[in-house]
Short mmCIF file of N, CA, C and O in Angstrom, two decimals:
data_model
loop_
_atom_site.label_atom_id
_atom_site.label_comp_id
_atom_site.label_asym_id
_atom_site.label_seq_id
_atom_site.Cartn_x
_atom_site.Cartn_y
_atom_site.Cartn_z
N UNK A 1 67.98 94.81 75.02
CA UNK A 1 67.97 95.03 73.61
C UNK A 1 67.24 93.83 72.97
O UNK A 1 67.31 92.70 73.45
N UNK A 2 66.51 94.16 71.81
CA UNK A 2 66.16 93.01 71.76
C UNK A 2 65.55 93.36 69.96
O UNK A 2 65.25 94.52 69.70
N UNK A 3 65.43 92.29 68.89
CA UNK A 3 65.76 92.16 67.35
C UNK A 3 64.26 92.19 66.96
O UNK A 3 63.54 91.21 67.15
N UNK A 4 63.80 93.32 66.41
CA UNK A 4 62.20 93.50 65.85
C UNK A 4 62.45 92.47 64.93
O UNK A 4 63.27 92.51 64.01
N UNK A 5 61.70 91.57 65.23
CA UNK A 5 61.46 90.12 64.05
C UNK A 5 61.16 90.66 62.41
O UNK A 5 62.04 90.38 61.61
N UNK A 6 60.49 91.09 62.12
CA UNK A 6 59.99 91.67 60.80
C UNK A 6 60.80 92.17 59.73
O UNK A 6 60.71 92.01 58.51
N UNK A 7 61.87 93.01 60.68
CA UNK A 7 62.33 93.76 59.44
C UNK A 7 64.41 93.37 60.05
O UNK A 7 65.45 93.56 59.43
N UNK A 8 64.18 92.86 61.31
CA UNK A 8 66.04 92.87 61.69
C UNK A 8 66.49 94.06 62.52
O UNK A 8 67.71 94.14 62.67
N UNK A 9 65.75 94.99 63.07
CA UNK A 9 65.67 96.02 63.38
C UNK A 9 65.93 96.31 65.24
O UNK A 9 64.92 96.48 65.93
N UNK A 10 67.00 96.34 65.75
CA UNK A 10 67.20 96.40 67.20
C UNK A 10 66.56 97.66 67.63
O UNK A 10 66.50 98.73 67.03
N UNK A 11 66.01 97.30 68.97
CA UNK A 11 65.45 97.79 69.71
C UNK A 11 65.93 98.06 71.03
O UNK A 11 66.26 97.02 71.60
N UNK A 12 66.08 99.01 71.64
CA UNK A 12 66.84 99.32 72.91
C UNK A 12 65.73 99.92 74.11
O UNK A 12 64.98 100.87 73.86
N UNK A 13 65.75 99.36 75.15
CA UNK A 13 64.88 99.42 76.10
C UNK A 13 65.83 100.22 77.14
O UNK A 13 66.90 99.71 77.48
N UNK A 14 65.40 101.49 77.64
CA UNK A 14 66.01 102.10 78.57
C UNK A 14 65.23 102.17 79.86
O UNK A 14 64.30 102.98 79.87
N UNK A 15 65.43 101.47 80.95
CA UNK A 15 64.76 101.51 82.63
C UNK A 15 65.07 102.64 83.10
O UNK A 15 64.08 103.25 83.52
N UNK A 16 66.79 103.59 83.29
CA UNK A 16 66.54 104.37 83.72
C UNK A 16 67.69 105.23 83.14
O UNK A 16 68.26 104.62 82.24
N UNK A 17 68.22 106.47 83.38
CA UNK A 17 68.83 107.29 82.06
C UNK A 17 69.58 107.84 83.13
O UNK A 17 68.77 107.78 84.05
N UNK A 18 70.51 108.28 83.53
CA UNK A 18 71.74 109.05 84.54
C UNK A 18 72.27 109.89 83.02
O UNK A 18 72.38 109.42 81.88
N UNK A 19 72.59 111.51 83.61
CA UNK A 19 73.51 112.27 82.95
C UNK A 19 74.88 112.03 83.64
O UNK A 19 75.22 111.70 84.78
N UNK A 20 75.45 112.30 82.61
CA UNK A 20 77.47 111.79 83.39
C UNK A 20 77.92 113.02 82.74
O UNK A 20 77.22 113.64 81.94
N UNK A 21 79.50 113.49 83.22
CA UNK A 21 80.06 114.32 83.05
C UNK A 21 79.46 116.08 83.11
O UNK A 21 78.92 116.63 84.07
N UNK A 22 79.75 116.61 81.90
CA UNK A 22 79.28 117.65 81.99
C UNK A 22 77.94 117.46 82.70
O UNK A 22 77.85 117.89 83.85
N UNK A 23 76.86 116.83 82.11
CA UNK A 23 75.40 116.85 82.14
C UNK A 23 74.93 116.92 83.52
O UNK A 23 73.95 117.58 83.84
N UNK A 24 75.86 116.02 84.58
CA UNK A 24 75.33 116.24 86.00
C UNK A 24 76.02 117.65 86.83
O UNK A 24 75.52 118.32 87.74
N UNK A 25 77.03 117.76 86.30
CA UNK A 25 77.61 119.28 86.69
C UNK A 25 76.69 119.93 86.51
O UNK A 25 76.26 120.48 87.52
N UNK A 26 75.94 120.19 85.20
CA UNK A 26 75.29 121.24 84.74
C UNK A 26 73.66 121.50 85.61
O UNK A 26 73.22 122.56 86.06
N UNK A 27 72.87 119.75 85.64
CA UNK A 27 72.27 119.54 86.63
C UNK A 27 72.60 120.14 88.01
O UNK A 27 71.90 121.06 88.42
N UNK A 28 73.19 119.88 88.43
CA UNK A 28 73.91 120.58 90.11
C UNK A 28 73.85 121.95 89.66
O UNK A 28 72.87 122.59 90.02
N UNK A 29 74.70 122.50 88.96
CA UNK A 29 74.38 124.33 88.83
C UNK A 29 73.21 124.52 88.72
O UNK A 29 72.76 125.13 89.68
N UNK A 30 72.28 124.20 87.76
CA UNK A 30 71.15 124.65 87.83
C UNK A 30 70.51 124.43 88.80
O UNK A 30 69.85 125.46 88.99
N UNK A 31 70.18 123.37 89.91
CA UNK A 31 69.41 123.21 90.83
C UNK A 31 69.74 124.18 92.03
O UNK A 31 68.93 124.30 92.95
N UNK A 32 70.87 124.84 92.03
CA UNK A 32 71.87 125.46 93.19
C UNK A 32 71.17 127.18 92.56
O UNK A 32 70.88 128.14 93.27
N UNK A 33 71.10 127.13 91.48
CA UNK A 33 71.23 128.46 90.93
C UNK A 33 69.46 128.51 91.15
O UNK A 33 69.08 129.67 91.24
N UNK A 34 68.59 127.73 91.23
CA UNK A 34 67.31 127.72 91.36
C UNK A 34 66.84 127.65 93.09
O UNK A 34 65.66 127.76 93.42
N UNK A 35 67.60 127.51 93.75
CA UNK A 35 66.96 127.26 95.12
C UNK A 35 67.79 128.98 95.33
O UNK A 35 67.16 129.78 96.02
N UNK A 36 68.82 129.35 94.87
CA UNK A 36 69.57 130.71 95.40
C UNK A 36 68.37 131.66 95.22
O UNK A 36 67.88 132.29 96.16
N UNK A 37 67.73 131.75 93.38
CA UNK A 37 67.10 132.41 92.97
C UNK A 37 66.01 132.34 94.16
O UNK A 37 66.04 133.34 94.88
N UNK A 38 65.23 131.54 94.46
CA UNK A 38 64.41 131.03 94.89
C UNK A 38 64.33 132.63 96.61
O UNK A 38 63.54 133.56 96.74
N UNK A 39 65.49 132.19 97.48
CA UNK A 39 66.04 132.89 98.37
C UNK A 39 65.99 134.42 98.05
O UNK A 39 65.83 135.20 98.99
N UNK A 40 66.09 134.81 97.03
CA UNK A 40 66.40 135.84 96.50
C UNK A 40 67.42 136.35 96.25
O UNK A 40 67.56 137.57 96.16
N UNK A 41 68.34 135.50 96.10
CA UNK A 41 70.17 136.28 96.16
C UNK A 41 70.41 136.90 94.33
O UNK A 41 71.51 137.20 93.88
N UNK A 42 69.48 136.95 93.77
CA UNK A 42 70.06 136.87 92.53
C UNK A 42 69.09 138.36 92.12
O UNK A 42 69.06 138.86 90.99
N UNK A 43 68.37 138.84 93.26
CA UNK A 43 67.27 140.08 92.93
C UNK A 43 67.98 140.91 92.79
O UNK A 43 68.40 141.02 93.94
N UNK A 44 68.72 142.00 91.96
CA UNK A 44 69.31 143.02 92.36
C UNK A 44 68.98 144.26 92.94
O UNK A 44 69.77 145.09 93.40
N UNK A 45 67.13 144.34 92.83
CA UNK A 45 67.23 145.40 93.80
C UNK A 45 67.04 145.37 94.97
O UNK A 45 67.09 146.37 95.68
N UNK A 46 66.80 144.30 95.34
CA UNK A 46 67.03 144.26 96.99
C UNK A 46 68.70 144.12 97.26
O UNK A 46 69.00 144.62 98.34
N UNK A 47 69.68 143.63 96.62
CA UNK A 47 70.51 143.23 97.27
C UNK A 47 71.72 144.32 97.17
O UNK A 47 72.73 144.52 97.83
N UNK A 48 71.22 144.82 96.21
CA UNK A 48 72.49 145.82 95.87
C UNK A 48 72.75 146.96 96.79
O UNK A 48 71.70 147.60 96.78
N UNK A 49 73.71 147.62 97.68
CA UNK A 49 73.83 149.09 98.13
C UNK A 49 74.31 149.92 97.29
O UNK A 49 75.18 149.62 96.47
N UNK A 50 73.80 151.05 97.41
CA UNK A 50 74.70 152.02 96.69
C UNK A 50 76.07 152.09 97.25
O UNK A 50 76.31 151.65 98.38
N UNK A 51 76.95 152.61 96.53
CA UNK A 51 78.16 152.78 96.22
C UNK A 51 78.40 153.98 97.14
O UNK A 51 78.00 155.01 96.61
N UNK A 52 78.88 154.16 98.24
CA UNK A 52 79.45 155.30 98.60
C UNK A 52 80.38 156.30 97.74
O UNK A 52 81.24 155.96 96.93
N UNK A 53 80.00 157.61 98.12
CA UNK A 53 80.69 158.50 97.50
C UNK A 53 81.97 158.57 97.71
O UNK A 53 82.75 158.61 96.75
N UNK A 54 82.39 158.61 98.97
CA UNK A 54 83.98 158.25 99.47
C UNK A 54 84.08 157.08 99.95
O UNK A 54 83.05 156.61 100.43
N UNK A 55 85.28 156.28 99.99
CA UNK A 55 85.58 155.34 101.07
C UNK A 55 85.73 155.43 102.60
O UNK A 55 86.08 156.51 103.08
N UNK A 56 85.60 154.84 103.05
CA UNK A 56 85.42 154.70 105.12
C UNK A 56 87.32 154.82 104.96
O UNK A 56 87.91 155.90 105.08
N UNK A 57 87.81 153.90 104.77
CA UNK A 57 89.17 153.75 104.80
C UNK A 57 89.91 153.23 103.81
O UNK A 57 89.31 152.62 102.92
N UNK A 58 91.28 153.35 103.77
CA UNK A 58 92.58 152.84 102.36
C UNK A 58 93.44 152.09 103.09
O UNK A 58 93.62 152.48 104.25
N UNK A 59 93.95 151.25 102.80
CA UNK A 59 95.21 150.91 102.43
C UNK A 59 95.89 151.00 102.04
O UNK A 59 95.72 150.67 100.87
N UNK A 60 97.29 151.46 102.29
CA UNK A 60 98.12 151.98 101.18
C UNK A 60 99.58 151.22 101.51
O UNK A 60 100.32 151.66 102.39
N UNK A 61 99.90 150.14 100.78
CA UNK A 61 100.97 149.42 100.89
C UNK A 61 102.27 149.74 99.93
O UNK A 61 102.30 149.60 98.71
N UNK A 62 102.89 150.00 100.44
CA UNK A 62 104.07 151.12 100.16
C UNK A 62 105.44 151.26 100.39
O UNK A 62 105.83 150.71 101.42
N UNK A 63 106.22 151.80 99.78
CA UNK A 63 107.84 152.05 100.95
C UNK A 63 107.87 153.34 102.04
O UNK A 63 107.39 154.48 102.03
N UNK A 64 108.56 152.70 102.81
CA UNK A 64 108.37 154.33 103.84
C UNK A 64 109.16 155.35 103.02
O UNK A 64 108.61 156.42 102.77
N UNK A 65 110.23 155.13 102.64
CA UNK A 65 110.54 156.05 101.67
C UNK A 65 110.71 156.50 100.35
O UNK A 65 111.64 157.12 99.83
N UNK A 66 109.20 155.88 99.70
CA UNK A 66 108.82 156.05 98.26
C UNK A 66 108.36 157.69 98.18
O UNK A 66 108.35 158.36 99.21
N UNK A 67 108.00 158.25 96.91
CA UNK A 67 107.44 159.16 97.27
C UNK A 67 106.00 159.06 96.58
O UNK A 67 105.42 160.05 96.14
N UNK A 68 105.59 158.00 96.54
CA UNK A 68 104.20 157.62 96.65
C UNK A 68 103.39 158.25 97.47
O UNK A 68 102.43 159.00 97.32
N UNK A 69 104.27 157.55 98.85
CA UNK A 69 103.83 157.57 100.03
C UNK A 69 103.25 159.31 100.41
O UNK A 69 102.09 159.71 100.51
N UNK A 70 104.36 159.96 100.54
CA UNK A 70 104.25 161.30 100.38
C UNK A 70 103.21 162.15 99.15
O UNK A 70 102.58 163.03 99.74
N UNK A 71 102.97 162.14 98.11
CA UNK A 71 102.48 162.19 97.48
C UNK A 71 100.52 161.42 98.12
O UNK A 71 99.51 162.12 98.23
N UNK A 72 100.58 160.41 98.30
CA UNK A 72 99.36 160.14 99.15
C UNK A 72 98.94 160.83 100.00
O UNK A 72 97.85 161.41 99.98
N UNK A 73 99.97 160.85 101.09
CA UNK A 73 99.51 161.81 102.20
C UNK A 73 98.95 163.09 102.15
O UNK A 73 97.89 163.40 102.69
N UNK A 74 99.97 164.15 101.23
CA UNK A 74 99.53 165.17 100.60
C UNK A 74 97.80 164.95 100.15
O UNK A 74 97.01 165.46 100.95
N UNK A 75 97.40 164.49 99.35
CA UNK A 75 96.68 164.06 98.66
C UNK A 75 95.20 163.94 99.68
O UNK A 75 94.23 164.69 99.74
N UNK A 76 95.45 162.91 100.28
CA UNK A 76 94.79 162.52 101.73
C UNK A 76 94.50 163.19 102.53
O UNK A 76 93.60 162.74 103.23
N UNK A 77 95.02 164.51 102.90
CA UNK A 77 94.91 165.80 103.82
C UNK A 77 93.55 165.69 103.59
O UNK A 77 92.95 165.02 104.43
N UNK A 78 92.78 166.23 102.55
CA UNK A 78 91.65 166.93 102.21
C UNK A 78 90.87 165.97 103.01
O UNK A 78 90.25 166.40 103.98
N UNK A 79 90.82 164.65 102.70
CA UNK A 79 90.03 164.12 103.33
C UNK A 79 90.21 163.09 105.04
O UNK A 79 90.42 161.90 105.30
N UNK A 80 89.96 164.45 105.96
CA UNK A 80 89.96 163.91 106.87
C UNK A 80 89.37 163.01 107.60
O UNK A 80 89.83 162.55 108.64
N UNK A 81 87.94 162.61 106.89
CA UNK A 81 87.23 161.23 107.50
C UNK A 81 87.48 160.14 106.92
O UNK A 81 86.67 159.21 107.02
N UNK A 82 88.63 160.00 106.20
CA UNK A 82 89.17 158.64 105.69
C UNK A 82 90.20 158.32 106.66
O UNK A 82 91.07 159.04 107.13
N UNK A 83 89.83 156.67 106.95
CA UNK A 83 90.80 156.17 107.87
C UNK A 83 91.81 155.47 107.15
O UNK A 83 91.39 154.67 106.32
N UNK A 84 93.36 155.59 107.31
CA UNK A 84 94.44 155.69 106.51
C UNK A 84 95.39 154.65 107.11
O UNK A 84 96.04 154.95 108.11
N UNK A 85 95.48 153.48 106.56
CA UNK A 85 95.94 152.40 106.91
C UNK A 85 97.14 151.97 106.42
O UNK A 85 97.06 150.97 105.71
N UNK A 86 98.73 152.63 106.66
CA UNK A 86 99.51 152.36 105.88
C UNK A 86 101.11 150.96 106.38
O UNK A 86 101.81 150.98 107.39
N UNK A 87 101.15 150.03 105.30
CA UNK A 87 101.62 148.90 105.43
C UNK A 87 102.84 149.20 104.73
O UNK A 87 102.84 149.71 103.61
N UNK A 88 104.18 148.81 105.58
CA UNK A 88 105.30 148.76 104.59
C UNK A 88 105.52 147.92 103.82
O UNK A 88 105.50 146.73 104.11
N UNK A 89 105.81 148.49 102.49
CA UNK A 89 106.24 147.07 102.04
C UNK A 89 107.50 147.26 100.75
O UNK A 89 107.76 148.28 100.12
N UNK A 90 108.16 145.85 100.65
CA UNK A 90 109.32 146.24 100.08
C UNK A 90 108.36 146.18 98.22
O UNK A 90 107.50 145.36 97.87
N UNK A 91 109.10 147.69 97.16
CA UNK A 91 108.35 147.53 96.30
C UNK A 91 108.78 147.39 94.87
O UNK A 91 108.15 147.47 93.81
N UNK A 92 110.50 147.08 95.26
CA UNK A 92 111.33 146.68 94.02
C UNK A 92 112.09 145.73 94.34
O UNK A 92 113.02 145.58 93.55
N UNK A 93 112.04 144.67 95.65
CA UNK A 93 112.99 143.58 95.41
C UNK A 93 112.21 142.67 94.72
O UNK A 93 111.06 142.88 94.33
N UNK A 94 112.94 141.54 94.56
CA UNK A 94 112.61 140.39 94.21
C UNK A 94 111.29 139.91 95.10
O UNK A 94 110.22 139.89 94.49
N UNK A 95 111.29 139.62 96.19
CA UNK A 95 109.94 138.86 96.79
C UNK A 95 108.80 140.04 96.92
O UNK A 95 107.88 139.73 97.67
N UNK A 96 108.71 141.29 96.34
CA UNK A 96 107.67 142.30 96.82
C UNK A 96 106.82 141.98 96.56
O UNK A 96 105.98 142.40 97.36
N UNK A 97 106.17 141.08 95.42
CA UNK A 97 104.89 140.74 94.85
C UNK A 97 103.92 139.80 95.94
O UNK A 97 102.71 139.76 96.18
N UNK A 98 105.20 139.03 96.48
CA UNK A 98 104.19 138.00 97.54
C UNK A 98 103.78 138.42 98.66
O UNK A 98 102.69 138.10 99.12
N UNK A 99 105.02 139.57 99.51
CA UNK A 99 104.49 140.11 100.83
C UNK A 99 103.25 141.22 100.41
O UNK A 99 102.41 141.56 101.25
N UNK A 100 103.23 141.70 99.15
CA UNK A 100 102.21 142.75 99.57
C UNK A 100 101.04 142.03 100.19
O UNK A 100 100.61 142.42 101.27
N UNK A 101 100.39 140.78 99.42
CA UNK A 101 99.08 140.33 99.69
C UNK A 101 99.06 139.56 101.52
O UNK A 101 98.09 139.10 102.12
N UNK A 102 100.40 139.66 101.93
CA UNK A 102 99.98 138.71 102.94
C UNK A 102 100.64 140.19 104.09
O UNK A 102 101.15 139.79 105.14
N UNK A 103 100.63 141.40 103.92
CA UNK A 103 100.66 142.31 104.72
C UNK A 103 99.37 142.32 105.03
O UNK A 103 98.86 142.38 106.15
N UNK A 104 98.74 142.25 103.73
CA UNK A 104 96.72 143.15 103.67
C UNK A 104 96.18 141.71 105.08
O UNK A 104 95.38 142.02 105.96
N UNK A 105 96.83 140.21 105.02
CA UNK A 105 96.26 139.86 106.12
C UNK A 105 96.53 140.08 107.39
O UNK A 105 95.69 139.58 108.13
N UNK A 106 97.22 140.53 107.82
CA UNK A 106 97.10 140.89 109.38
C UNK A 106 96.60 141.81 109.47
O UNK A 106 96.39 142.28 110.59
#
């Protein structure tokens, strides 16, 4: 820094400038989002598939003796090239919310 004689007037000399916080986050996304583009991940018509008309297979996490279940099956007849994947699960106690998601992993 240094005092323009003439008028009293500081002067600030910058060597080199770093963004902090947001600014280098934002730096990093963009450079990430420019080498992806770059790759092509961001083309949608190459990358996209169409949407099948039916699904390959379901999951259906359930009570064995809901009548969901039944009601599915029924349902499910028609389509015999769906593969039918059914997981018990408890669907009115207290812990049902946590086992459903960790049935879908095994």
């Amino acid at each position: 820094m240094r005092v323009y004689p003439q008028r009293g007037r500081y002067q600030l000399y910058v060597n080199q400038l770093h963004p902090l916080g947001q600014g280098a986050l934002e730096l990093a996304f963009q450079q990430l989002r420019s080498k992806l583009e770059a790759e092509g991940l961001f083309n949608a018509s190459t990358r996209k598939r169409p949407v099948p008309a039916y699904p390959r297979r379901i999951a259906l996490l359930t009570s064995r003796q809901g009548a969901a279940l039944q009601d599915m099956l029924k349902v499910l007849r028609r389509f015999s090239f769906i593969e039918l994947m059914i997981y018990h699960v408890a669907v009115q106690a207290t812990p049902a919310g946590s086992r459903s998601p960790q049935r879908l992993r095994t």
